[in-house]
């Protein structure tokens, strides 16, 4: 069974630009979660998508947005990049049905804002 | 609201000795609790989970954790450390839906486990 995949592995942008990060969940998983792991701030919940809709978001400004496609893959967009957006962005997927409630994480995209 | 406190930012043990990583949680509901491990430049891997079944939970790689409601603790242990256990460990709580359906998961700050040869 293939795990959660994320692309790109690394992304370098400058302040003010936009970044797009991609995530493919495990086959059969309909929920995708995004987390930000910034130095000194730990892991923070960003967004949750399920069945193509945004179900919940963490305490982040609106310039963090995303979407989920019909094949359940997901995209995270960060507009008007700021230096403090530099972080490892982790995607996780979960299968809501069937009683297995843990999230499975991808390897992450390391975003560097210069 | 839910929160997690990992009591030690760094733990150093010698190879072959026991490991104890401490975690306390706060939850308004019956929580689901998890331990994840993150090796350098890797994603997070689930070690074990508690979801209101047995209070002593066994995970992968010889790790186990005990849920103690009276102490609001979920400490992670391993009888004998191996060099490959060196990593960052995260204690995680979810008390809305099992697995964080509503609020995602709330992570502790992490404990860096160092294994001395």
GROMACS .gro file of C-alpha atoms in nm:
model
  231
    1UNK     CA    1   0.000   0.000   0.000
    2UNK     CA    2   0.148   0.333  -0.105
    3UNK     CA    3   0.170   0.595   0.167
    4UNK     CA    4   0.085   0.963   0.165
    5UNK     CA    5   0.294   1.149  -0.091
    6UNK     CA    6   0.375   1.518  -0.103
    7UNK     CA    7   0.537   1.739  -0.363
    8UNK     CA    8   0.763   1.916  -0.399
    9UNK     CA    9   1.009   1.802  -0.134
   10UNK     CA   10   1.160   2.147  -0.108
   11UNK     CA   11   1.031   2.485  -0.223
   12UNK     CA   12   1.211   2.816  -0.213
   13UNK     CA   13   1.018   3.139  -0.261
   14UNK     CA   14   1.063   3.507  -0.190
   15UNK     CA   15   0.844   3.732   0.022
   16UNK     CA   16   0.517   3.824  -0.144
   17UNK     CA   17   0.512   3.527  -0.379
   18UNK     CA   18   0.262   3.241  -0.374
   19UNK     CA   19   0.341   2.880  -0.291
   20UNK     CA   20   0.145   2.571  -0.392
   21UNK     CA   21   0.198   2.242  -0.212
   22UNK     CA   22   0.043   1.912  -0.315
   23UNK     CA   23  -0.064   1.599  -0.132
   24UNK     CA   24  -0.191   1.259  -0.243
   25UNK     CA   25  -0.361   1.056   0.030
   26UNK     CA   26  -0.351   0.683   0.080
   27UNK     CA   27  -0.588   0.509  -0.157
   28UNK     CA   28  -0.933   0.490  -0.003
   29UNK     CA   29  -0.876   0.777   0.240
   30UNK     CA   30  -1.119   1.063   0.192
   31UNK     CA   31  -0.990   1.304   0.458
   32UNK     CA   32  -0.679   1.516   0.417
   33UNK     CA   33  -0.525   1.730   0.690
   34UNK     CA   34  -0.255   1.997   0.660
   35UNK     CA   35  -0.016   2.091   0.941
   36UNK     CA   36   0.260   2.347   0.975
   37UNK     CA   37   0.576   2.253   1.165
   38UNK     CA   38   0.768   2.572   1.223
   39UNK     CA   39   1.087   2.594   1.424
   40UNK     CA   40   1.006   2.668   1.785
   41UNK     CA   41   0.629   2.650   1.734
   42UNK     CA   42   0.574   2.277   1.706
   43UNK     CA   43   0.311   2.120   1.486
   44UNK     CA   44  -0.003   2.325   1.428
   45UNK     CA   45  -0.326   2.221   1.258
   46UNK     CA   46  -0.396   2.420   0.942
   47UNK     CA   47  -0.684   2.271   0.742
   48UNK     CA   48  -0.904   1.965   0.712
   49UNK     CA   49  -1.072   1.854   0.388
   50UNK     CA   50  -1.314   1.569   0.348
   51UNK     CA   51  -1.513   1.467   0.042
   52UNK     CA   52  -1.402   1.778  -0.141
   53UNK     CA   53  -1.506   2.029   0.122
   54UNK     CA   54  -1.320   2.227   0.385
   55UNK     CA   55  -1.442   2.094   0.721
   56UNK     CA   56  -1.235   2.298   0.960
   57UNK     CA   57  -0.936   2.526   0.978
   58UNK     CA   58  -0.687   2.618   1.246
   59UNK     CA   59  -0.587   2.962   1.364
   60UNK     CA   60  -0.422   3.080   1.042
   61UNK     CA   61  -0.494   3.386   0.825
   62UNK     CA   62  -0.705   3.356   0.506
   63UNK     CA   63  -0.396   3.369   0.285
   64UNK     CA   64  -0.358   3.003   0.377
   65UNK     CA   65  -0.612   2.819   0.166
   66UNK     CA   66  -0.653   2.501  -0.025
   67UNK     CA   67  -0.881   2.259  -0.194
   68UNK     CA   68  -0.949   1.891  -0.237
   69UNK     CA   69  -1.000   1.735  -0.576
   70UNK     CA   70  -1.245   1.460  -0.678
   71UNK     CA   71  -0.966   1.201  -0.648
   72UNK     CA   72  -0.915   1.322  -0.285
   73UNK     CA   73  -0.573   1.470  -0.350
   74UNK     CA   74  -0.528   1.815  -0.204
   75UNK     CA   75  -0.350   2.140  -0.264
   76UNK     CA   76  -0.237   2.396  -0.008
   77UNK     CA   77  -0.188   2.752  -0.128
   78UNK     CA   78  -0.007   3.019   0.066
   79UNK     CA   79  -0.043   3.369  -0.074
   80UNK     CA   80   0.162   3.679  -0.001
   81UNK     CA   81   0.439   3.475   0.159
   82UNK     CA   82   0.604   3.607   0.471
   83UNK     CA   83   0.938   3.507   0.618
   84UNK     CA   84   0.766   3.335   0.912
   85UNK     CA   85   0.587   3.100   0.672
   86UNK     CA   86   0.914   2.911   0.640
   87UNK     CA   87   0.836   2.568   0.781
   88UNK     CA   88   0.784   2.202   0.711
   89UNK     CA   89   0.429   2.148   0.586
   90UNK     CA   90   0.291   1.805   0.658
   91UNK     CA   91  -0.008   1.641   0.499
   92UNK     CA   92  -0.194   1.353   0.660
   93UNK     CA   93  -0.479   1.135   0.543
   94UNK     CA   94  -0.742   0.937   0.727
   95UNK     CA   95  -1.016   0.694   0.642
   96UNK     CA   96  -1.325   0.817   0.826
   97UNK     CA   97  -1.518   0.492   0.786
   98UNK     CA   98  -1.416   0.155   0.928
   99UNK     CA   99  -1.314   0.261   1.276
  100UNK     CA  100  -0.947   0.329   1.208
  101UNK     CA  101  -0.903   0.676   1.341
  102UNK     CA  102  -0.534   0.751   1.314
  103UNK     CA  103  -0.384   0.989   1.063
  104UNK     CA  104  -0.105   0.881   0.829
  105UNK     CA  105   0.154   1.143   0.747
  106UNK     CA  106   0.351   1.220   0.436
  107UNK     CA  107   0.720   1.318   0.440
  108UNK     CA  108   0.644   1.688   0.415
  109UNK     CA  109   0.733   1.986   0.197
  110UNK     CA  110   0.997   2.218   0.333
  111UNK     CA  111   0.910   2.573   0.236
  112UNK     CA  112   1.179   2.839   0.264
  113UNK     CA  113   1.082   3.204   0.222
  114UNK     CA  114   1.369   3.442   0.151
  115UNK     CA  115  -1.037   2.267   2.463
  116UNK     CA  116  -0.760   2.014   2.454
  117UNK     CA  117  -0.391   2.048   2.524
  118UNK     CA  118  -0.082   1.834   2.562
  119UNK     CA  119   0.229   1.891   2.771
  120UNK     CA  120   0.542   1.693   2.711
  121UNK     CA  121   0.738   1.736   3.028
  122UNK     CA  122   1.086   1.699   2.881
  123UNK     CA  123   1.219   1.868   2.569
  124UNK     CA  124   1.522   1.637   2.564
  125UNK     CA  125   1.583   1.291   2.712
  126UNK     CA  126   1.919   1.118   2.697
  127UNK     CA  127   1.962   0.748   2.780
  128UNK     CA  128   2.229   0.487   2.720
  129UNK     CA  129   2.171   0.210   2.470
  130UNK     CA  130   2.012  -0.089   2.640
  131UNK     CA  131   1.858   0.112   2.926
  132UNK     CA  132   1.487   0.193   2.971
  133UNK     CA  133   1.320   0.488   2.804
  134UNK     CA  134   1.052   0.706   2.965
  135UNK     CA  135   0.895   0.997   2.775
  136UNK     CA  136   0.637   1.184   2.980
  137UNK     CA  137   0.311   1.332   2.856
  138UNK     CA  138   0.019   1.497   3.034
  139UNK     CA  139  -0.300   1.599   2.858
  140UNK     CA  140  -0.606   1.810   2.914
  141UNK     CA  141  -0.933   1.720   2.749
  142UNK     CA  142  -1.298   1.813   2.782
  143UNK     CA  143  -1.415   1.481   2.650
  144UNK     CA  144  -1.296   1.122   2.649
  145UNK     CA  145  -0.976   1.164   2.454
  146UNK     CA  146  -0.803   0.964   2.191
  147UNK     CA  147  -0.427   0.973   2.253
  148UNK     CA  148  -0.142   0.894   2.021
  149UNK     CA  149   0.236   0.884   2.016
  150UNK     CA  150   0.408   0.965   1.687
  151UNK     CA  151   0.780   0.947   1.607
  152UNK     CA  152   0.964   1.167   1.360
  153UNK     CA  153   1.309   1.069   1.240
  154UNK     CA  154   1.529   1.345   1.091
  155UNK     CA  155   1.396   1.476   0.760
  156UNK     CA  156   1.110   1.227   0.767
  157UNK     CA  157   0.735   1.249   0.819
  158UNK     CA  158   0.556   1.130   1.130
  159UNK     CA  159   0.499   0.762   1.200
  160UNK     CA  160   0.234   0.635   1.438
  161UNK     CA  161   0.384   0.441   1.729
  162UNK     CA  162   0.066   0.358   1.918
  163UNK     CA  163  -0.281   0.485   2.001
  164UNK     CA  164  -0.531   0.479   2.289
  165UNK     CA  165  -0.901   0.497   2.207
  166UNK     CA  166  -1.077   0.393   2.531
  167UNK     CA  167  -1.007   0.021   2.511
  168UNK     CA  168  -0.722  -0.130   2.717
  169UNK     CA  169  -0.534   0.128   2.923
  170UNK     CA  170  -0.197  -0.033   2.849
  171UNK     CA  171  -0.128   0.008   2.482
  172UNK     CA  172   0.144  -0.175   2.294
  173UNK     CA  173   0.293  -0.021   1.983
  174UNK     CA  174   0.559  -0.085   1.727
  175UNK     CA  175   0.930  -0.131   1.793
  176UNK     CA  176   0.878  -0.240   2.154
  177UNK     CA  177   0.717   0.082   2.275
  178UNK     CA  178   0.415   0.092   2.502
  179UNK     CA  179   0.214   0.355   2.686
  180UNK     CA  180  -0.027   0.353   2.977
  181UNK     CA  181  -0.334   0.574   2.993
  182UNK     CA  182  -0.394   0.697   3.350
  183UNK     CA  183  -0.710   0.903   3.368
  184UNK     CA  184  -0.662   0.998   3.734
  185UNK     CA  185  -0.323   1.146   3.652
  186UNK     CA  186  -0.419   1.267   3.300
  187UNK     CA  187  -0.101   1.106   3.177
  188UNK     CA  188   0.000   0.895   2.879
  189UNK     CA  189   0.370   0.823   2.927
  190UNK     CA  190   0.566   0.631   2.663
  191UNK     CA  191   0.810   0.360   2.770
  192UNK     CA  192   1.047   0.105   2.622
  193UNK     CA  193   1.241  -0.150   2.827
  194UNK     CA  194   1.565  -0.126   2.632
  195UNK     CA  195   1.672   0.162   2.407
  196UNK     CA  196   1.827   0.103   2.067
  197UNK     CA  197   2.037   0.347   1.867
  198UNK     CA  198   1.767   0.355   1.600
  199UNK     CA  199   1.521   0.498   1.856
  200UNK     CA  200   1.695   0.836   1.841
  201UNK     CA  201   1.428   1.071   1.706
  202UNK     CA  202   1.166   1.331   1.800
  203UNK     CA  203   0.858   1.196   1.976
  204UNK     CA  204   0.521   1.368   1.983
  205UNK     CA  205   0.234   1.305   2.220
  206UNK     CA  206  -0.097   1.388   2.055
  207UNK     CA  207  -0.455   1.428   2.177
  208UNK     CA  208  -0.789   1.445   2.003
  209UNK     CA  209  -1.110   1.481   2.194
  210UNK     CA  210  -1.365   1.583   1.936
  211UNK     CA  211  -1.375   1.291   1.701
  212UNK     CA  212  -1.140   0.994   1.727
  213UNK     CA  213  -0.847   1.085   1.508
  214UNK     CA  214  -0.914   1.455   1.511
  215UNK     CA  215  -1.210   1.484   1.280
  216UNK     CA  216  -1.321   1.825   1.395
  217UNK     CA  217  -1.012   2.001   1.525
  218UNK     CA  218  -0.730   1.802   1.382
  219UNK     CA  219  -0.480   1.672   1.627
  220UNK     CA  220  -0.324   1.874   1.908
  221UNK     CA  221   0.047   1.802   1.931
  222UNK     CA  222   0.283   1.837   2.222
  223UNK     CA  223   0.602   2.032   2.163
  224UNK     CA  224   0.798   1.711   2.120
  225UNK     CA  225   1.070   1.528   2.311
  226UNK     CA  226   1.406   1.477   2.148
  227UNK     CA  227   1.535   1.132   2.244
  228UNK     CA  228   1.912   1.092   2.243
  229UNK     CA  229   2.068   0.747   2.268
  230UNK     CA  230   2.421   0.732   2.403
  231UNK     CA  231   2.636   0.438   2.284
   0.00000   0.00000   0.00000
